PDB file of C-alpha atoms in Angstrom:
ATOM      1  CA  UNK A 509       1.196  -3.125  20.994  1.00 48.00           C
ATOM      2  CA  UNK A 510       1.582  -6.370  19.044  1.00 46.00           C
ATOM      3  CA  UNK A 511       3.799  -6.420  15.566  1.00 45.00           C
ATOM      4  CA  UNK A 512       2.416  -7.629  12.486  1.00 42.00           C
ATOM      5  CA  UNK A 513       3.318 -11.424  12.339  1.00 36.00           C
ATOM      6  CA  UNK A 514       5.903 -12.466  10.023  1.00 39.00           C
ATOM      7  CA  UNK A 515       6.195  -9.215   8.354  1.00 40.00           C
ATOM      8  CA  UNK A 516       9.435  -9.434   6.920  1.00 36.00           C
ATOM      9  CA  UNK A 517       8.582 -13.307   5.670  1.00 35.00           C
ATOM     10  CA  UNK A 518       5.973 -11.157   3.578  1.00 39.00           C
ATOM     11  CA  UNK A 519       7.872  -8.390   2.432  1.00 38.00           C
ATOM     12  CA  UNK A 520      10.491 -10.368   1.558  1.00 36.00           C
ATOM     13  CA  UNK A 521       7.786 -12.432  -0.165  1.00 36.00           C
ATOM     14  CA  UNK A 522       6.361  -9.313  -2.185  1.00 40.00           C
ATOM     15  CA  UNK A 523      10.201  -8.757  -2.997  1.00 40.00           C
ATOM     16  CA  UNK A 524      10.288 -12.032  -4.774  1.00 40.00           C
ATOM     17  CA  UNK A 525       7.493 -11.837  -6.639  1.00 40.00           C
ATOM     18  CA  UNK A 526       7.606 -12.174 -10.744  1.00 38.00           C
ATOM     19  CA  UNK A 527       4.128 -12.127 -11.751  1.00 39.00           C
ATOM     20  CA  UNK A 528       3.771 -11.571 -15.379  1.00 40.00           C
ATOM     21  CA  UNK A 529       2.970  -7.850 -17.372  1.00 47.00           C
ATOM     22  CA  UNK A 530       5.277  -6.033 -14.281  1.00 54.00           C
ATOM     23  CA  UNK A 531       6.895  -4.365 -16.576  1.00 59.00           C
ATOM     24  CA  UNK A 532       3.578  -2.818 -18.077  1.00 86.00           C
ATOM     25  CA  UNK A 533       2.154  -2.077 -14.662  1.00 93.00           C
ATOM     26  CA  UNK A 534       1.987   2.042 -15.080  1.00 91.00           C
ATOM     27  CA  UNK A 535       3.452   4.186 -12.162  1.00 96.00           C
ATOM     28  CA  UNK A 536       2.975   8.357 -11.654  1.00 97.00           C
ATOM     29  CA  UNK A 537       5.319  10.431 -12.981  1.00 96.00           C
ATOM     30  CA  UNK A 538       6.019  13.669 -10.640  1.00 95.00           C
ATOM     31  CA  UNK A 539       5.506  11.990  -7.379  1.00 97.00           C
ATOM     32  CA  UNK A 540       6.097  14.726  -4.371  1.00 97.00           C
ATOM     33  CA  UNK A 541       7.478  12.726  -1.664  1.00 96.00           C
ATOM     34  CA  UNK A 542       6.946  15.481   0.745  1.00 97.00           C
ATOM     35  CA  UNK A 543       3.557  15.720  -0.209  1.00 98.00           C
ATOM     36  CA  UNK A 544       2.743  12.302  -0.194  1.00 98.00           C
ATOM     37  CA  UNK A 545       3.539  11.942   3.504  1.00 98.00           C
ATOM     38  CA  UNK A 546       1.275  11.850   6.181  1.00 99.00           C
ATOM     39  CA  UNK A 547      -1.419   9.718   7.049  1.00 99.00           C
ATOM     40  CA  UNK A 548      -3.281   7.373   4.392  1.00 99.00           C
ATOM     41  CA  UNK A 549      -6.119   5.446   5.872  1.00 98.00           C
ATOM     42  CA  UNK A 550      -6.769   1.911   3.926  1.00 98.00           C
ATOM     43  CA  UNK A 551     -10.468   1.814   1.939  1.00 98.00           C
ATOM     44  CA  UNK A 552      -9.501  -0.945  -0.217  1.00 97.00           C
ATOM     45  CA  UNK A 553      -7.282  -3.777  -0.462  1.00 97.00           C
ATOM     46  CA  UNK A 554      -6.819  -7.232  -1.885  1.00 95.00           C
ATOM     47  CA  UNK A 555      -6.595  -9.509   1.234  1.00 85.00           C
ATOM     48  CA  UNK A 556      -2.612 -10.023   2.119  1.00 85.00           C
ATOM     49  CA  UNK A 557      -1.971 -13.074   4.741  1.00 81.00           C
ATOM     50  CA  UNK A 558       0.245 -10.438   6.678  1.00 82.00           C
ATOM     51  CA  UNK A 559      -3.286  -8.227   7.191  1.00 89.00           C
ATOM     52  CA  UNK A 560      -5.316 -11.335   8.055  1.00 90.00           C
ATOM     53  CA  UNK A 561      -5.597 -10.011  11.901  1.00 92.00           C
ATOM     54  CA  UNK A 562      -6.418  -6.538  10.606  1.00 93.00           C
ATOM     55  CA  UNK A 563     -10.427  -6.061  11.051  1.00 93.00           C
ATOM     56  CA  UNK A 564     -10.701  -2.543  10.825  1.00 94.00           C
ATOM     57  CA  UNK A 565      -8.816   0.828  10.586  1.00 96.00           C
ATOM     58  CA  UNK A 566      -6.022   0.530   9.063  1.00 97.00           C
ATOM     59  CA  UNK A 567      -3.338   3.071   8.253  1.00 98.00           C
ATOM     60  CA  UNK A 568       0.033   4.223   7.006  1.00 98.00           C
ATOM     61  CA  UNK A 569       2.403   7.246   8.029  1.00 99.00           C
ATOM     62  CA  UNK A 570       4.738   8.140   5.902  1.00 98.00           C
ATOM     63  CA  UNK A 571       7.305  10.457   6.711  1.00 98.00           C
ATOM     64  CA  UNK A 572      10.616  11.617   5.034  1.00 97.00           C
ATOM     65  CA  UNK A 573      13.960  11.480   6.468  1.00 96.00           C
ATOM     66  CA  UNK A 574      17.098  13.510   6.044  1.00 95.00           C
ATOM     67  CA  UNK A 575      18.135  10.821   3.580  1.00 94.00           C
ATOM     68  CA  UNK A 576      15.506  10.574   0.926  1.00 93.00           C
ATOM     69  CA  UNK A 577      14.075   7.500   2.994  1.00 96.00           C
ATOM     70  CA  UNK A 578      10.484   7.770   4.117  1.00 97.00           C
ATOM     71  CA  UNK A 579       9.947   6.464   7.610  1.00 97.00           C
ATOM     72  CA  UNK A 580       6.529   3.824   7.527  1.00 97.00           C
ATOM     73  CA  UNK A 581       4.271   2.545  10.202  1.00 97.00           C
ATOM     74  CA  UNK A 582       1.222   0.291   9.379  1.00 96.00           C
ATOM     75  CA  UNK A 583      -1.365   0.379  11.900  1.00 97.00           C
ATOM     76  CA  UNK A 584      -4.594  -1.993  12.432  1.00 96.00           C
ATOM     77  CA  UNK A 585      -7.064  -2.400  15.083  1.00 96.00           C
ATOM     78  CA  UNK A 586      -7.762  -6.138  15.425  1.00 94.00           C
ATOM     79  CA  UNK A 587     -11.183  -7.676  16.010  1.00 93.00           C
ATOM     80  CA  UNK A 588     -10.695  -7.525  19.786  1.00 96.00           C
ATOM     81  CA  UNK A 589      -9.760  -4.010  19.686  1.00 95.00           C
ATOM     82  CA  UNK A 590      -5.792  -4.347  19.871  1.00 97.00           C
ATOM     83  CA  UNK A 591      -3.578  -2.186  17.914  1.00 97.00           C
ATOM     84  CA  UNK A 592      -1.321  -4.242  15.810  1.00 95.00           C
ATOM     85  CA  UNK A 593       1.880  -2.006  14.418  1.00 95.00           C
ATOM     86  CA  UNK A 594       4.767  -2.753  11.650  1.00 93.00           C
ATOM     87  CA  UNK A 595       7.339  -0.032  11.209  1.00 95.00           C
ATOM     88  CA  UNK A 596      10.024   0.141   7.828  1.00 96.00           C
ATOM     89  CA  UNK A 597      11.208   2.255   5.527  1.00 97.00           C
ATOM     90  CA  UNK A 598      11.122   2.816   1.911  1.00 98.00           C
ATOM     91  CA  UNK A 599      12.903   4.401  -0.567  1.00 97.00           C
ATOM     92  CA  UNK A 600      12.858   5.300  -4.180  1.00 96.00           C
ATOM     93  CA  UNK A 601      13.575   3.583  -7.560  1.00 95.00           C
ATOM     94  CA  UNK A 602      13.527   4.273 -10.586  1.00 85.00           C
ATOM     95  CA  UNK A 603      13.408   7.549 -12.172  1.00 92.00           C
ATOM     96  CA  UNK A 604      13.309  10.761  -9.878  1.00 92.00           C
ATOM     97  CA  UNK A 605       9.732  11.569  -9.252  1.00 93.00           C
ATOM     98  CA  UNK A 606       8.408   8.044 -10.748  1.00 96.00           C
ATOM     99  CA  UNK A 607       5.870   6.370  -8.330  1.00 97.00           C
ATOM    100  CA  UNK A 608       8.091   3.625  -7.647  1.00 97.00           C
ATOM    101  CA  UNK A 609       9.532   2.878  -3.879  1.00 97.00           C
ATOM    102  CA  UNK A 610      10.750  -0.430  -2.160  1.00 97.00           C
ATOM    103  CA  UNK A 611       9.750  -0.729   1.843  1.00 96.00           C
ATOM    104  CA  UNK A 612      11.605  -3.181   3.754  1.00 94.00           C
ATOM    105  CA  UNK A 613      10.053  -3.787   7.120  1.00 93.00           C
ATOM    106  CA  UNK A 614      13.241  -5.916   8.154  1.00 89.00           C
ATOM    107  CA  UNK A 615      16.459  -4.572   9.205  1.00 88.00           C
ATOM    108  CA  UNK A 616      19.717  -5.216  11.436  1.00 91.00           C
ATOM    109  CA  UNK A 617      20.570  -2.877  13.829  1.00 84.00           C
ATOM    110  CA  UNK A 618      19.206  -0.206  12.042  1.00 86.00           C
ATOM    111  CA  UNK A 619      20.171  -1.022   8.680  1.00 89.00           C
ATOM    112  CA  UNK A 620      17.217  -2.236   5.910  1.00 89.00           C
ATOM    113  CA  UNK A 621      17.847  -5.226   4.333  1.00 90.00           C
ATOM    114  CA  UNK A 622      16.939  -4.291   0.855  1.00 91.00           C
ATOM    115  CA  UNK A 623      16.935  -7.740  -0.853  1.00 89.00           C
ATOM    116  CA  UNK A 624      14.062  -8.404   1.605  1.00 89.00           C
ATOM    117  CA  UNK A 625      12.093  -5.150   0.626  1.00 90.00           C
ATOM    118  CA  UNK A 626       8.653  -4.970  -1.318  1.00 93.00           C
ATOM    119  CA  UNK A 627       7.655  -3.186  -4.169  1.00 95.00           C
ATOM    120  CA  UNK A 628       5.562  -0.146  -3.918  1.00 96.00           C
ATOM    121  CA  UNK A 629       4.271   1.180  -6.914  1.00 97.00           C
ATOM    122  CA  UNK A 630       1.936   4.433  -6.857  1.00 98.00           C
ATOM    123  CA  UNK A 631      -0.296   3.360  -9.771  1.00 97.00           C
ATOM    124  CA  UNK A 632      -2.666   6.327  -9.835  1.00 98.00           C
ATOM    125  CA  UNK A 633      -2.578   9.416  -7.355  1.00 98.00           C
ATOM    126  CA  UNK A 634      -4.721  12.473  -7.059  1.00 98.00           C
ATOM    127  CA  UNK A 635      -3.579  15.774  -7.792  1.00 98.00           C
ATOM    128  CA  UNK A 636      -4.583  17.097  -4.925  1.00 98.00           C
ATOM    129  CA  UNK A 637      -2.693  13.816  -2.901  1.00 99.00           C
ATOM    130  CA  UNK A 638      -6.528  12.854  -1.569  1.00 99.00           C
ATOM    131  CA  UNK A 639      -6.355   9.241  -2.780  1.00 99.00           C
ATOM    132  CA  UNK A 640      -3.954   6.977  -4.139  1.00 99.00           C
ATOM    133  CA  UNK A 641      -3.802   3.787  -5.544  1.00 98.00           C
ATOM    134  CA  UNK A 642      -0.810   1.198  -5.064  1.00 98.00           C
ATOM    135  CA  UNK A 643       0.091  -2.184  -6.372  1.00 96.00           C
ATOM    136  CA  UNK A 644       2.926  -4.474  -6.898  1.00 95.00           C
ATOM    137  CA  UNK A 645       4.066  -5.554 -10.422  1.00 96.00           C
ATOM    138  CA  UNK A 646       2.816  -8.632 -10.060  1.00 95.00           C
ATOM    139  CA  UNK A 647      -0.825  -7.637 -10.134  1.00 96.00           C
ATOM    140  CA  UNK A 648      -1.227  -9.832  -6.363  1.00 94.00           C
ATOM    141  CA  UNK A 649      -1.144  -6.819  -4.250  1.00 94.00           C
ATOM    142  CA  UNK A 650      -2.826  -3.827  -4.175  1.00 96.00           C
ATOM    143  CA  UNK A 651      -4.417  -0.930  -2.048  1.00 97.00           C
ATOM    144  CA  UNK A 652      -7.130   1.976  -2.699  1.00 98.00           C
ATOM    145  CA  UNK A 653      -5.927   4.696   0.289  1.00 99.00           C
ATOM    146  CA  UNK A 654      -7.424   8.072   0.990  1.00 99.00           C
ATOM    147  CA  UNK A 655      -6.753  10.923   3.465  1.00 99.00           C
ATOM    148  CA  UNK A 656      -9.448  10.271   4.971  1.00 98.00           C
ATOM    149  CA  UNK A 657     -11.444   7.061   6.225  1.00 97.00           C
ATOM    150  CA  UNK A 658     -13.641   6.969   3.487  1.00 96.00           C
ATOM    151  CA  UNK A 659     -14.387   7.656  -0.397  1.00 97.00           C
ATOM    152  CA  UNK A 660     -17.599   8.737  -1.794  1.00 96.00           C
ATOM    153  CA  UNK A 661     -19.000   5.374  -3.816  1.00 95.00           C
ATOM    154  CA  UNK A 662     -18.454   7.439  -7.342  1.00 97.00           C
ATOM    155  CA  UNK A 663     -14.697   7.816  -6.797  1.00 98.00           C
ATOM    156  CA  UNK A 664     -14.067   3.984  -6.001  1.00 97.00           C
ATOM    157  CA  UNK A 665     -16.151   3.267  -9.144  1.00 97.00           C
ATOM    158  CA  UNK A 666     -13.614   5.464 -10.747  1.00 98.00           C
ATOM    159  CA  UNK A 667     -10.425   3.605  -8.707  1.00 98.00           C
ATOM    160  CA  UNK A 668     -11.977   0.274 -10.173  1.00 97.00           C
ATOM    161  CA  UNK A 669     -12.192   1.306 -13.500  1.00 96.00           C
ATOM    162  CA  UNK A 670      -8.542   2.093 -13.195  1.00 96.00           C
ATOM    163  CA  UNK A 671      -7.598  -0.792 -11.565  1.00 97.00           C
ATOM    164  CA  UNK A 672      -8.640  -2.490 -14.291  1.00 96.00           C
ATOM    165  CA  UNK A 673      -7.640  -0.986 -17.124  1.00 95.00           C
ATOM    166  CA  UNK A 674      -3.986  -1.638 -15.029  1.00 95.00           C
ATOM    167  CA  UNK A 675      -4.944  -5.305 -15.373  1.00 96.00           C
ATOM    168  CA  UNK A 676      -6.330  -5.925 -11.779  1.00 97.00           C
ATOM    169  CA  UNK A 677      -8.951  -8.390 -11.140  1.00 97.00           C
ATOM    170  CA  UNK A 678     -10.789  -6.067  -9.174  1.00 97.00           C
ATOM    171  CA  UNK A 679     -13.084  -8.876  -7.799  1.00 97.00           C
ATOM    172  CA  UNK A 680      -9.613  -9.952  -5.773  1.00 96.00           C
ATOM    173  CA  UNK A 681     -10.191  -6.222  -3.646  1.00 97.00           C
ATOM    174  CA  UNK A 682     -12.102  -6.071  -0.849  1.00 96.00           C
ATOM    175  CA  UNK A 683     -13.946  -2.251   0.158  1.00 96.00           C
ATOM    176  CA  UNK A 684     -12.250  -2.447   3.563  1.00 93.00           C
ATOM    177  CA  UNK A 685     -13.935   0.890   4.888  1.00 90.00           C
ATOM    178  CA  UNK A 686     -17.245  -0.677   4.828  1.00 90.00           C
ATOM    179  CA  UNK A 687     -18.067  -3.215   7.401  1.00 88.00           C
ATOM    180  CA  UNK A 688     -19.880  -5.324   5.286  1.00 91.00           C
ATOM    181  CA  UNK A 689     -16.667  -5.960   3.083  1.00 93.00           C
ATOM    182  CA  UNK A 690     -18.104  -5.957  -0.531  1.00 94.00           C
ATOM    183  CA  UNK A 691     -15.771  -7.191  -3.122  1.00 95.00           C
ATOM    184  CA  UNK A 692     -14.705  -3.788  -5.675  1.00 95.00           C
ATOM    185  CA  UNK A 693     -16.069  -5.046  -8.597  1.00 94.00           C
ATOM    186  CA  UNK A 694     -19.450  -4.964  -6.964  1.00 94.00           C
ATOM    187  CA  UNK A 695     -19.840  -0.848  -5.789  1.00 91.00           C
TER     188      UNK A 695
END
């Protein structure tokens, strides 16, 4: 299985990042951990360099440790069917229960390296934990996952709308369960 190329370049990338109105970016409050874990399957994004190879099915497992870390692994098939796999862990910030975690997908012998770790912000989450939207404070990354593969076209119109009333340009996200990759702002 082939690792996501220069992962921890990009996390440690996302870690650096200072875009402006971070600070106003709004996170969920009462985050379950436990219930948040499992398998998310990607139905939007905004196009990351350290995805580029990733053509289709792509999806994170979360799972909690003894620790209060939550074990990742990022999954993608490539366009000639490979499997491409990244594996990290995250952990949370901020206030207990806030949607706010760091993932570092570079360690040493075990260890993360937490100055190289990316923020992971739960912007908006269902209550029943169906969907959930993530971004980083800088507005440059973000995700629309769902437990399953797909959304019904009325709930991304919903996603969009809060998107961008978080300040996302959501003409930058691309409806990555559809193979004809639409941008957002046009479903």
């Amino acid at each position: 299985m082939k690792r996501f190329a220069g992962m921890a370049a990009a996390v440690a990338m996302l870690g650096g990042c200072a875009g402006t109105g971070g600070a106003n970016l709004p996170v969920v409050a009462g985050v379950d951990l436990d219930r948040y874990a499992g398998r998310w399957h990607e139905v939007a994004a905004m196009p990351a360099w350290f995805q580029r190879k990733c053509a289709s099915d792509t999806t994170a497992d979360y799972a909690p440790t003894p620790d209060g870390r939550i074990t990742v692994v990022n999954r993608c098939r490539e366009a000639d069917g490979s499997t491409r796999e990244a594996t990290g862990v995250a952990r949370p910030t901020g206030t207990p229960g806030e949607g706010k975690l760091e993932v570092s997908f570079l360690s040493v012998f075990g260890i993360p390296i937490w100055p190289a770790a990316g923020d992971y912000w739960i912007i908006a989450l269902d209550p029943d934990y169906r969907w959930s939207v993530v971004g980083h404070p800088s507005r440059e990354y973000g995700w629309i996952l769902s437990r399953t593969p797909t959304l019904p076209a009325a709930t991304l119109r919903e996603l969009r709308g809060r998107l961008a009333a978080a300040g996302y340009d959501t003409c930058k996200l691309v409806v990555t369960q559809d193979a004809a990759k639409p941008r957002l702002c046009d479903v």
